[in-house]
Short mmCIF file of C-alpha atoms in Angstrom, two decimals:
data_model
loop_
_atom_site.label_atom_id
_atom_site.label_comp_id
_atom_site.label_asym_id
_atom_site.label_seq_id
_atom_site.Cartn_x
_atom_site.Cartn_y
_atom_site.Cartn_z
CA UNK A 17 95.64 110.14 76.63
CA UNK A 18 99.33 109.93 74.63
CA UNK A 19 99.74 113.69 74.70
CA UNK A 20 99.24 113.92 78.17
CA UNK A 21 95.85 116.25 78.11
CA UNK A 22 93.84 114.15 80.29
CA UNK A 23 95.90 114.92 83.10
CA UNK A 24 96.41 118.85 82.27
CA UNK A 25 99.81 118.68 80.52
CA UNK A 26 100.12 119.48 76.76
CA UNK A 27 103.76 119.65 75.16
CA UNK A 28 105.24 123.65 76.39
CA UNK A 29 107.28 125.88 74.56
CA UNK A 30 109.91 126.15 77.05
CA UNK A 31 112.10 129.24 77.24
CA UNK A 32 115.33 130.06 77.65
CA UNK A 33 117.47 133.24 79.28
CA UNK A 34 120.56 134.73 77.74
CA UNK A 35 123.04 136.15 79.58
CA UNK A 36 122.23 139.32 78.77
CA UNK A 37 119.11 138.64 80.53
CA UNK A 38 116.37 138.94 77.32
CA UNK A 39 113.91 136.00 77.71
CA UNK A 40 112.97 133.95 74.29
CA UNK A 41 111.14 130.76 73.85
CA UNK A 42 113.35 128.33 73.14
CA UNK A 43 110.83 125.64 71.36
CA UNK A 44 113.27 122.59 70.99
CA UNK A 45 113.08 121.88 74.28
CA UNK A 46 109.77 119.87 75.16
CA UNK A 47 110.68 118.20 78.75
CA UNK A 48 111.92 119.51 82.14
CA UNK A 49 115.24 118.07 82.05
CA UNK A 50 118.47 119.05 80.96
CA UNK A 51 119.99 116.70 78.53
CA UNK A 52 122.61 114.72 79.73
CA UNK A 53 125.06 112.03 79.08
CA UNK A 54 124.74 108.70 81.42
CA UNK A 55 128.60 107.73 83.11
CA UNK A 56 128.36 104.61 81.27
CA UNK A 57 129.28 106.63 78.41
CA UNK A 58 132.35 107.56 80.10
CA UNK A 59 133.89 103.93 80.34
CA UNK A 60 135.94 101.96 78.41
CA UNK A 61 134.24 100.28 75.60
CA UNK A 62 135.46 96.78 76.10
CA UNK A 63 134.11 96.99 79.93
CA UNK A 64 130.50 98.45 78.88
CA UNK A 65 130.17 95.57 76.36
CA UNK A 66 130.99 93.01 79.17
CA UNK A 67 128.25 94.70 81.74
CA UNK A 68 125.39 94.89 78.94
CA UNK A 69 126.33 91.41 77.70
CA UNK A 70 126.70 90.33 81.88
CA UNK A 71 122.97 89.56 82.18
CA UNK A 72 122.91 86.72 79.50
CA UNK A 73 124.89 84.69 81.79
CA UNK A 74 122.85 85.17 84.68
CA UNK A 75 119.92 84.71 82.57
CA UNK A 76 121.26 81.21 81.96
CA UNK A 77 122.07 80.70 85.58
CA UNK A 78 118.61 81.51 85.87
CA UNK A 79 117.82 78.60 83.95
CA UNK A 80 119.52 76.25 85.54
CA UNK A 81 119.00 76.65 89.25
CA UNK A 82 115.51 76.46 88.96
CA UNK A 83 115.69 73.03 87.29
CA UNK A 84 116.97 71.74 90.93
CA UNK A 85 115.87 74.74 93.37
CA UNK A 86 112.50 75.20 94.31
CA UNK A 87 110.34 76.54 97.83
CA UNK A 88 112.21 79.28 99.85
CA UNK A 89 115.67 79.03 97.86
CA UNK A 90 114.26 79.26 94.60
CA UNK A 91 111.96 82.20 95.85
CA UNK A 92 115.12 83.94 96.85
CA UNK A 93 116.86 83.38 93.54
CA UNK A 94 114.18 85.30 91.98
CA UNK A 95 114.23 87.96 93.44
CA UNK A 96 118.10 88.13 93.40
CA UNK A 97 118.18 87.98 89.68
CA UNK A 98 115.73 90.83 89.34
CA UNK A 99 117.63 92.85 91.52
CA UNK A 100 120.83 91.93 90.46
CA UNK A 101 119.65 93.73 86.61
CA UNK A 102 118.14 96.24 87.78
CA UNK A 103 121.35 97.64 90.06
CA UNK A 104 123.20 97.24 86.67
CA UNK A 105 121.11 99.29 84.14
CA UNK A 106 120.79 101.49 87.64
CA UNK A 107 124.64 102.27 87.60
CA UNK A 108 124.80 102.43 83.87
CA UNK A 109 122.31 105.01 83.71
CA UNK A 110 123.61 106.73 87.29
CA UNK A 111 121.01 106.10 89.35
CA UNK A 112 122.68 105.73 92.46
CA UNK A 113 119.64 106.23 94.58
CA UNK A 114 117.49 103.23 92.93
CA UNK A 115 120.91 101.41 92.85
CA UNK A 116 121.53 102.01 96.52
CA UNK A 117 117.76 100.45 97.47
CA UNK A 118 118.61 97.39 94.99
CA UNK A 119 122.21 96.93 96.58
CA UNK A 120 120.44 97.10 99.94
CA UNK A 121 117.92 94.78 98.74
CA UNK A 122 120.65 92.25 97.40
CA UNK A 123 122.42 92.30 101.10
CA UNK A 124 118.73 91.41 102.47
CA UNK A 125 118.69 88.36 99.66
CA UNK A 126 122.22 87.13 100.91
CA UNK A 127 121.37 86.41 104.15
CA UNK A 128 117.76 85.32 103.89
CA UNK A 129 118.91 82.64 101.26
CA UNK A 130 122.08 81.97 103.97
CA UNK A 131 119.18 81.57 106.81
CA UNK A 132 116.79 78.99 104.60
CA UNK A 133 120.15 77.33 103.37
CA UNK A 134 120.78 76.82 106.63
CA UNK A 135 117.08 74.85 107.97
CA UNK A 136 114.04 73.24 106.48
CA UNK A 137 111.96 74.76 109.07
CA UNK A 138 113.11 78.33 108.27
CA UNK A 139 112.82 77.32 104.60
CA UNK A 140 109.59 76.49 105.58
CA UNK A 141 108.92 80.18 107.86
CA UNK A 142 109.89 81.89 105.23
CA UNK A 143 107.25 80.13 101.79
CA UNK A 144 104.30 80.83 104.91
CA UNK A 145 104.97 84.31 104.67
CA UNK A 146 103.49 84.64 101.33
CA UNK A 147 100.04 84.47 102.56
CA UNK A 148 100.96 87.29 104.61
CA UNK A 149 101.15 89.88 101.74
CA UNK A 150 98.69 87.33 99.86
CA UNK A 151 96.06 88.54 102.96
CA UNK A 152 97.54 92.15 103.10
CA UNK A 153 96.67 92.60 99.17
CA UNK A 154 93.11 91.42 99.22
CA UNK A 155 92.32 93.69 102.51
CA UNK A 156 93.98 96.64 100.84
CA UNK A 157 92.46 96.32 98.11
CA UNK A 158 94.16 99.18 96.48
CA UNK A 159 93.01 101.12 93.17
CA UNK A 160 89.95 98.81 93.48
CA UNK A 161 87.77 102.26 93.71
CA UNK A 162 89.20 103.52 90.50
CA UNK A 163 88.21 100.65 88.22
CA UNK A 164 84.85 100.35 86.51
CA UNK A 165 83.02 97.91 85.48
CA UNK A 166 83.90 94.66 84.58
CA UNK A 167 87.75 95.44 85.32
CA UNK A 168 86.68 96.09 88.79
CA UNK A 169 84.32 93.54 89.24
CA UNK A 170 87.32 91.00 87.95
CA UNK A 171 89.15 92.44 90.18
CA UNK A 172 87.16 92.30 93.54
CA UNK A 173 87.07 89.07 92.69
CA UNK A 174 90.46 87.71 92.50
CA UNK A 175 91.28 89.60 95.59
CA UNK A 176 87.96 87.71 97.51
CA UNK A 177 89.76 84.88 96.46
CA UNK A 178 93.52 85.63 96.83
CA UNK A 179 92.18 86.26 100.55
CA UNK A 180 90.32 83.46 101.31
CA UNK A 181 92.92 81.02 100.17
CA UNK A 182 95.38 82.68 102.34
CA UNK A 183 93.03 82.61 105.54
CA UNK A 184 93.40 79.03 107.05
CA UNK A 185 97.41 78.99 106.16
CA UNK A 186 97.78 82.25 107.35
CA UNK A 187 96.30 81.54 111.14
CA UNK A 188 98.06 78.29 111.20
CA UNK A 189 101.68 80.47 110.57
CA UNK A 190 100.67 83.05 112.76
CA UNK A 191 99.92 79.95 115.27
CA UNK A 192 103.20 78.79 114.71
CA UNK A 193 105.50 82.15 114.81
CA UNK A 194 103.89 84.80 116.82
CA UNK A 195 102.07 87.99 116.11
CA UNK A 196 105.70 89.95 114.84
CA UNK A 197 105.57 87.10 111.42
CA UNK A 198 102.93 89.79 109.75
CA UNK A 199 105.67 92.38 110.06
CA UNK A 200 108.17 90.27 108.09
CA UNK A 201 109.01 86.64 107.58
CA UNK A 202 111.60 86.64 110.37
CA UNK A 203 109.23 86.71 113.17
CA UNK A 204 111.38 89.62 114.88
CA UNK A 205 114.96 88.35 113.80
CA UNK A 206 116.64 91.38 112.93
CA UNK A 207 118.96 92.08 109.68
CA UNK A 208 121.33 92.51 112.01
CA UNK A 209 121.41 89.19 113.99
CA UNK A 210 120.70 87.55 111.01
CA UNK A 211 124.55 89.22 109.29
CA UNK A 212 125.52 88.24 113.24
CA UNK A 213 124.68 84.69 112.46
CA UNK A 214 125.68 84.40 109.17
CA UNK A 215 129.53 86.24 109.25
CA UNK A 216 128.44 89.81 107.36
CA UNK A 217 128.71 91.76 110.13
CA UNK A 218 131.08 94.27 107.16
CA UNK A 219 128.49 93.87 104.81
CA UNK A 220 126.14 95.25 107.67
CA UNK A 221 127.55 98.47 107.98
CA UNK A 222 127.54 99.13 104.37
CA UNK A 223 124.05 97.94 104.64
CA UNK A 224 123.11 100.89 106.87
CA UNK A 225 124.84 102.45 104.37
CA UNK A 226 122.56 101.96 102.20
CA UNK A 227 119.48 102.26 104.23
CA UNK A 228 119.89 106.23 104.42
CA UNK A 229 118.28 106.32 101.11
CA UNK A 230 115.40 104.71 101.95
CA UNK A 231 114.84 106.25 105.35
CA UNK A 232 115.27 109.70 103.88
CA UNK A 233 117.74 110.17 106.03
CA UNK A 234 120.65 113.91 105.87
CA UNK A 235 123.61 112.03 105.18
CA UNK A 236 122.05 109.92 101.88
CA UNK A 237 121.44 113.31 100.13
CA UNK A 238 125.33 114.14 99.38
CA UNK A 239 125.08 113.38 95.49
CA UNK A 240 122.05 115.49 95.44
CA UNK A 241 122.92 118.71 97.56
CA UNK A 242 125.68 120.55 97.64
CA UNK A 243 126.49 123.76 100.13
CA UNK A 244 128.76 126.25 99.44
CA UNK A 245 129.34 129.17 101.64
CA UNK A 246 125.52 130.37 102.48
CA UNK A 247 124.12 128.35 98.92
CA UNK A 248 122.62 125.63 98.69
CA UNK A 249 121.95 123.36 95.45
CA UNK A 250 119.73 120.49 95.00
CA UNK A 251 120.02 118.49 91.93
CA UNK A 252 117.33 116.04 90.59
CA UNK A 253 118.40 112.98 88.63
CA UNK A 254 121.71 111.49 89.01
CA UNK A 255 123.05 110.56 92.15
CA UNK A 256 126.63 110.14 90.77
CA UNK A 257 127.79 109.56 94.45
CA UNK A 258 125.99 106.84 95.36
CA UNK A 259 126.31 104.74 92.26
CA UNK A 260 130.27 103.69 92.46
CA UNK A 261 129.12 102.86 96.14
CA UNK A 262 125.88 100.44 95.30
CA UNK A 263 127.47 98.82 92.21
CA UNK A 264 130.70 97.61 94.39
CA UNK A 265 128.83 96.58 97.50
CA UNK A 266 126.05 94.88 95.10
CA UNK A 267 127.91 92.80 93.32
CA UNK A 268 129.99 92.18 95.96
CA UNK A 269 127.05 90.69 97.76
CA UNK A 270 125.90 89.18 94.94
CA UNK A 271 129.26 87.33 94.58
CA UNK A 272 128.99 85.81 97.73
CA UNK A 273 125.78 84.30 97.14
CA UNK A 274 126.79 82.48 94.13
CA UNK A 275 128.87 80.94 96.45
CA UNK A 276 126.21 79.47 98.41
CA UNK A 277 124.57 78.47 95.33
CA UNK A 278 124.57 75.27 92.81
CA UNK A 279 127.66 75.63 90.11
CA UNK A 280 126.43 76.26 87.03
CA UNK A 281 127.58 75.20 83.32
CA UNK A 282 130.14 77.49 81.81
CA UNK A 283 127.79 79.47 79.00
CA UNK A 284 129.40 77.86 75.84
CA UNK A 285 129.66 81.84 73.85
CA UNK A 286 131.95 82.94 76.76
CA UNK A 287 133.97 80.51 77.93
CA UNK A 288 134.26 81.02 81.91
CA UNK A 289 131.52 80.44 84.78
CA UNK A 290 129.15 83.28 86.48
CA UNK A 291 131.29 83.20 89.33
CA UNK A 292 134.28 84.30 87.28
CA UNK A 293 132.49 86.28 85.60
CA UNK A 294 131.08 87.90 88.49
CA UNK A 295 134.84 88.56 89.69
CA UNK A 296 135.77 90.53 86.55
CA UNK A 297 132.54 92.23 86.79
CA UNK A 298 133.78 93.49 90.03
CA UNK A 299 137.24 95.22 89.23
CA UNK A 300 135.37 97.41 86.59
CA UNK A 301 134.52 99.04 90.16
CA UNK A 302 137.35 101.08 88.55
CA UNK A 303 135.74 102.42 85.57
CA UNK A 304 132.47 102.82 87.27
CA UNK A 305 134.27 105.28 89.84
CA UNK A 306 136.34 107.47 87.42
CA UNK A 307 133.29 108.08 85.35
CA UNK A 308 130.62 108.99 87.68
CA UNK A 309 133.03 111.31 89.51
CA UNK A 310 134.14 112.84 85.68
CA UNK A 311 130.35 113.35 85.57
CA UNK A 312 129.53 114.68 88.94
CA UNK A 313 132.21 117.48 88.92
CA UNK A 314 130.90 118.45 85.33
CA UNK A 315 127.33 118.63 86.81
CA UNK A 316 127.93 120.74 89.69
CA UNK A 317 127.68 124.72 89.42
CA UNK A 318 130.79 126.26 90.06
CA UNK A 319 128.93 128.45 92.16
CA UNK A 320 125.02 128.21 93.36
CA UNK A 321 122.86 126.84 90.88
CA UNK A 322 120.81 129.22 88.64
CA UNK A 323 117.34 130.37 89.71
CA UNK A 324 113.97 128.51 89.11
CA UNK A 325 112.21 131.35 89.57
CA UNK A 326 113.18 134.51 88.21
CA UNK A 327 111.35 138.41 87.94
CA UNK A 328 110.70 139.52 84.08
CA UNK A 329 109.74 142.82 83.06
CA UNK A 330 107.34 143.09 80.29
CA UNK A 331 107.01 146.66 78.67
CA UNK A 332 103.72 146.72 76.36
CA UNK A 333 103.18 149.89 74.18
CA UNK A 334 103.00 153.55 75.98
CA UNK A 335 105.70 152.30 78.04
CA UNK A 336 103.39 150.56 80.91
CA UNK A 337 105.64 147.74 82.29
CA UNK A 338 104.17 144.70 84.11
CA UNK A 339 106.00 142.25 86.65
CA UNK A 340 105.92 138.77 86.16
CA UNK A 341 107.59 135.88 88.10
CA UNK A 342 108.37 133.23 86.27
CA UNK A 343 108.24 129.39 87.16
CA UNK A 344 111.08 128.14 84.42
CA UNK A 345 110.29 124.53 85.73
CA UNK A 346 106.28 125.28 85.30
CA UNK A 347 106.60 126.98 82.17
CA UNK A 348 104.53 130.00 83.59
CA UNK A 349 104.66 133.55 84.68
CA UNK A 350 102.64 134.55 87.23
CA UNK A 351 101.07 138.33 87.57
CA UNK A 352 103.70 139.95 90.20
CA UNK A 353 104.39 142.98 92.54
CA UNK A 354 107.63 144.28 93.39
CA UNK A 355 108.97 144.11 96.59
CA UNK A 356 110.71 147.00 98.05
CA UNK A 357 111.92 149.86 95.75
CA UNK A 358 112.38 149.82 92.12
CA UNK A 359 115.56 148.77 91.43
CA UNK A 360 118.97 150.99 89.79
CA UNK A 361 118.97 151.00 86.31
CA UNK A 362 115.19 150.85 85.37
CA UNK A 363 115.47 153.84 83.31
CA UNK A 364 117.96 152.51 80.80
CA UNK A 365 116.70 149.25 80.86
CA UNK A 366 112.92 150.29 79.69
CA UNK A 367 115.02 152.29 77.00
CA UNK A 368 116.99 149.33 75.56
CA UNK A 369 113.28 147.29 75.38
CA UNK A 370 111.32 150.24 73.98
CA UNK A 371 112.41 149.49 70.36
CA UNK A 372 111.33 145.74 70.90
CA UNK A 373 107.76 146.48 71.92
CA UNK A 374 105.42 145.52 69.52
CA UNK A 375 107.68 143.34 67.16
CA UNK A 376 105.71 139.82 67.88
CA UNK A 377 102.34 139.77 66.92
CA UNK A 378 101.29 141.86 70.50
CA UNK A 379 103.29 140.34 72.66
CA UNK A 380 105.53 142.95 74.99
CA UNK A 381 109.35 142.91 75.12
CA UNK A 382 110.48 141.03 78.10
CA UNK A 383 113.44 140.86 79.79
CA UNK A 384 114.38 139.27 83.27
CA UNK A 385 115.92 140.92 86.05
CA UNK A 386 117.96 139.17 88.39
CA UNK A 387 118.21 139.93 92.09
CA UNK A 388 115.07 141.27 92.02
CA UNK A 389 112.09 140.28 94.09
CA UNK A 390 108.74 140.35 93.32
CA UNK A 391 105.99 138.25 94.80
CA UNK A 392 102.85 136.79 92.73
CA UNK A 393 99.35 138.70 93.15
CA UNK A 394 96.64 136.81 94.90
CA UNK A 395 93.82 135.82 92.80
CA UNK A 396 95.61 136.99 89.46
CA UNK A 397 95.72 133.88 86.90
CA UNK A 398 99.60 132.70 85.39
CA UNK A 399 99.99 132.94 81.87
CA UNK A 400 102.11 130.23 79.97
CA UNK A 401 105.30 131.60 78.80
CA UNK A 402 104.53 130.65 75.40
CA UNK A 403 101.89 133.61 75.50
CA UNK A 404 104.47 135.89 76.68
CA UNK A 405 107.80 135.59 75.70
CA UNK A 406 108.76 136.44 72.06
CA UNK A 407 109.69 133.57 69.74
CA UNK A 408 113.72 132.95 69.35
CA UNK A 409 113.49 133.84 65.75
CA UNK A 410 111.97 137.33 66.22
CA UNK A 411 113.90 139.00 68.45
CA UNK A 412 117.90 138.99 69.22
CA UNK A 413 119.47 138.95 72.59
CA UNK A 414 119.63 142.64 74.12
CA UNK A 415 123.40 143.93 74.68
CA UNK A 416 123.94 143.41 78.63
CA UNK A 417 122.16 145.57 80.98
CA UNK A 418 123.04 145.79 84.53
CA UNK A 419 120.50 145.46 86.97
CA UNK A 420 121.24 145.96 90.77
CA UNK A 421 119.16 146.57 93.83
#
């Protein structure tokens, strides 16, 4: 299974186009994705060291707070750790859109930890609603039908018993809370009232923020689409926007539930406490800014982005000439028709590919032809451009032809 066959892929030749339009395979390149640099690479040295060293010092946090924290608080701590290293390696890498949902997350962790801080008994709502998603898991039962064997018989097992454990708490918490504590350990209690309660009514609205991202919603894709005039470009991968944004609102969050927590020892290699720490951590907000938006305006297309899909004309011998459209992200061309009339220039472009027919082992000259459209032919099967296209070391790029419609 480590080369990917047994679920159809295999390692593709990917190609590449010239500006002069001549398509060659272009074999160094074995993924879909351009290589980049991550912003992190962009900051100062001395402030990267202190964000990859950060963690240690939570780590040992860590270590200490569960020695005297344990039920709902101690719950909460875990998670907030987790989160709190993910939304860094998040922002180091730009990530913005899993550092946005962490961030989120972290806001969520602040005020649940403020609300069990606050009472035994919602200390005590909030360890019940384990048996919730304890009871939701062995119902579910999910990828159960995939296993074989003794892996799924193990399996159906510990869920039988992850749900019958869970069955007599569970009814005595529902019992206690109301139908609305299966949909979240709150009972009802909204993230909002909660922030209302608590005094983070400005953390809120950075909060819903936040929440675009993981309700899909327009105004979360601005790191990831860009218009300009009637073009439109989507980018996958960075969200160079959104990062600056969920690293400052994170952390600030995070900040102000150390606060709430037990002081720890000062970590003897450093020499100051989380909390400080924390603080310096935050005014590399700074660093984090200028070199995500260095990034993002190097990313963007000065104009639309290039084409994913593009028409190439393959002459074989006797000059018959084939369209293909070609998937650049699938590493195919598909059997094509044009649409409309042949375009200007046709003649003089089958006369600069004539020479090149024949030079790689059978294979026609190519070339693709931009503004162009031609539409795939039902039924016909795609050939993978490694079939197609003529090695890089074979044939030179053509001198420029133009090609209009």
């Amino acid at each position: 299974m480590g080369d990917g066959k047994a679920f159809g892929l295999h390692k593709t030749n990917r190609s590449v186009l010239g500006t002069d339009g001549a398509e060659v395979r272009s074999d160094e390149f074995d993924d879909p994705y351009e290589s980049y640099q991550p912003p992190s690479s962009l900051w100062d040295p001395d402030f990267d060291h202190f964000l990859r060293a950060y963690p240690a010092l939570v780590i040992d946090a860590l270590t200490q707070w569960h020695e005297t924290l344990s039920g709902a608080r101690g719950m909460i701590v875990n998670h907030a750790t987790n989160d709190v290293l993910i939304l860094l390696r998040a922002v180091r890498d730009g990530d913005g859109r899993t550092a946005a949902r962490t961030a989120r997350a972290i806001f969520e962790h602040l005020v649940h930890y403020k609300e069990v801080a606050s009472s035994r008994d919602k200390a005590t709502q909030y360890e019940a609603h384990q048996h919730v998603t304890a009871d939701q898991l062995a119902r579910a039962r999910i990828g159960l039908g995939l296993l074989r064997g003794k892996a799924r018989k193990q399996e159906g097992l510990r869920l039988t018993a992850l749900g019958r454990r869970a069955q007599r708490p569970l009814l005595e918490a529902m019992d206690r809370y109301g139908a609305s504590f299966q949909r979240g350990w709150t009972a009802g209690t909204s993230v909002r009232s909660l922030a209302e309660r608590h005094d983070l009514m400005p953390g809120y609205e950075s909060y819903r923020i936040l929440s675009g991202v993981m309700h899909g919603s327009a105004g979360a894709l601005l790191g990831t689409r860009r218009e300009k005039g009637s073009q439109v470009t989507h980018r996958l991968g960075m969200d160079l926007q959104l990062a600056p944004l969920a690293f400052h609102e994170g952390v600030a969050w995070w900040r102000a539930m150390l606060d709430d927590l037990p002081a720890t020892a000062v970590h003897p290699d450093w020499g100051l406490g989380l909390r400080e720490a924390t603080d310096e951590l935050l005014t590399g907000y700074v660093e984090v800014f200028a070199g995500c938006r260095r990034l993002d305006n190097r990313l963007w297309p000065t104009g639309g982005a290039l084409p994913k899909r593009v028409a190439v004309l393959a002459l074989y011998p006797n000059d018959k000439a084939r369209w293909f459209l070609h998937d650049l992200a699938a590493g195919l061309l598909r059997p094509a028709r044009l649409v409309g009339e042949a375009p200007e220039g046709m003649d003089e472009l089958v006369a600069k590919l004539r020479p090149e027919v024949g030079k790689a082992g059978g294979r026609p000259a190519t070339c693709a032809v931009l503004h162009v459209r031609v539409e795939p032919i039902e039924g016909r099967r795609p050939v993978h451009e490694a079939q197609l296209l003529l090695p890089r070391d074979i044939l030179g790029f053509l001198d420029e032809v133009q090609v209009s419609q």
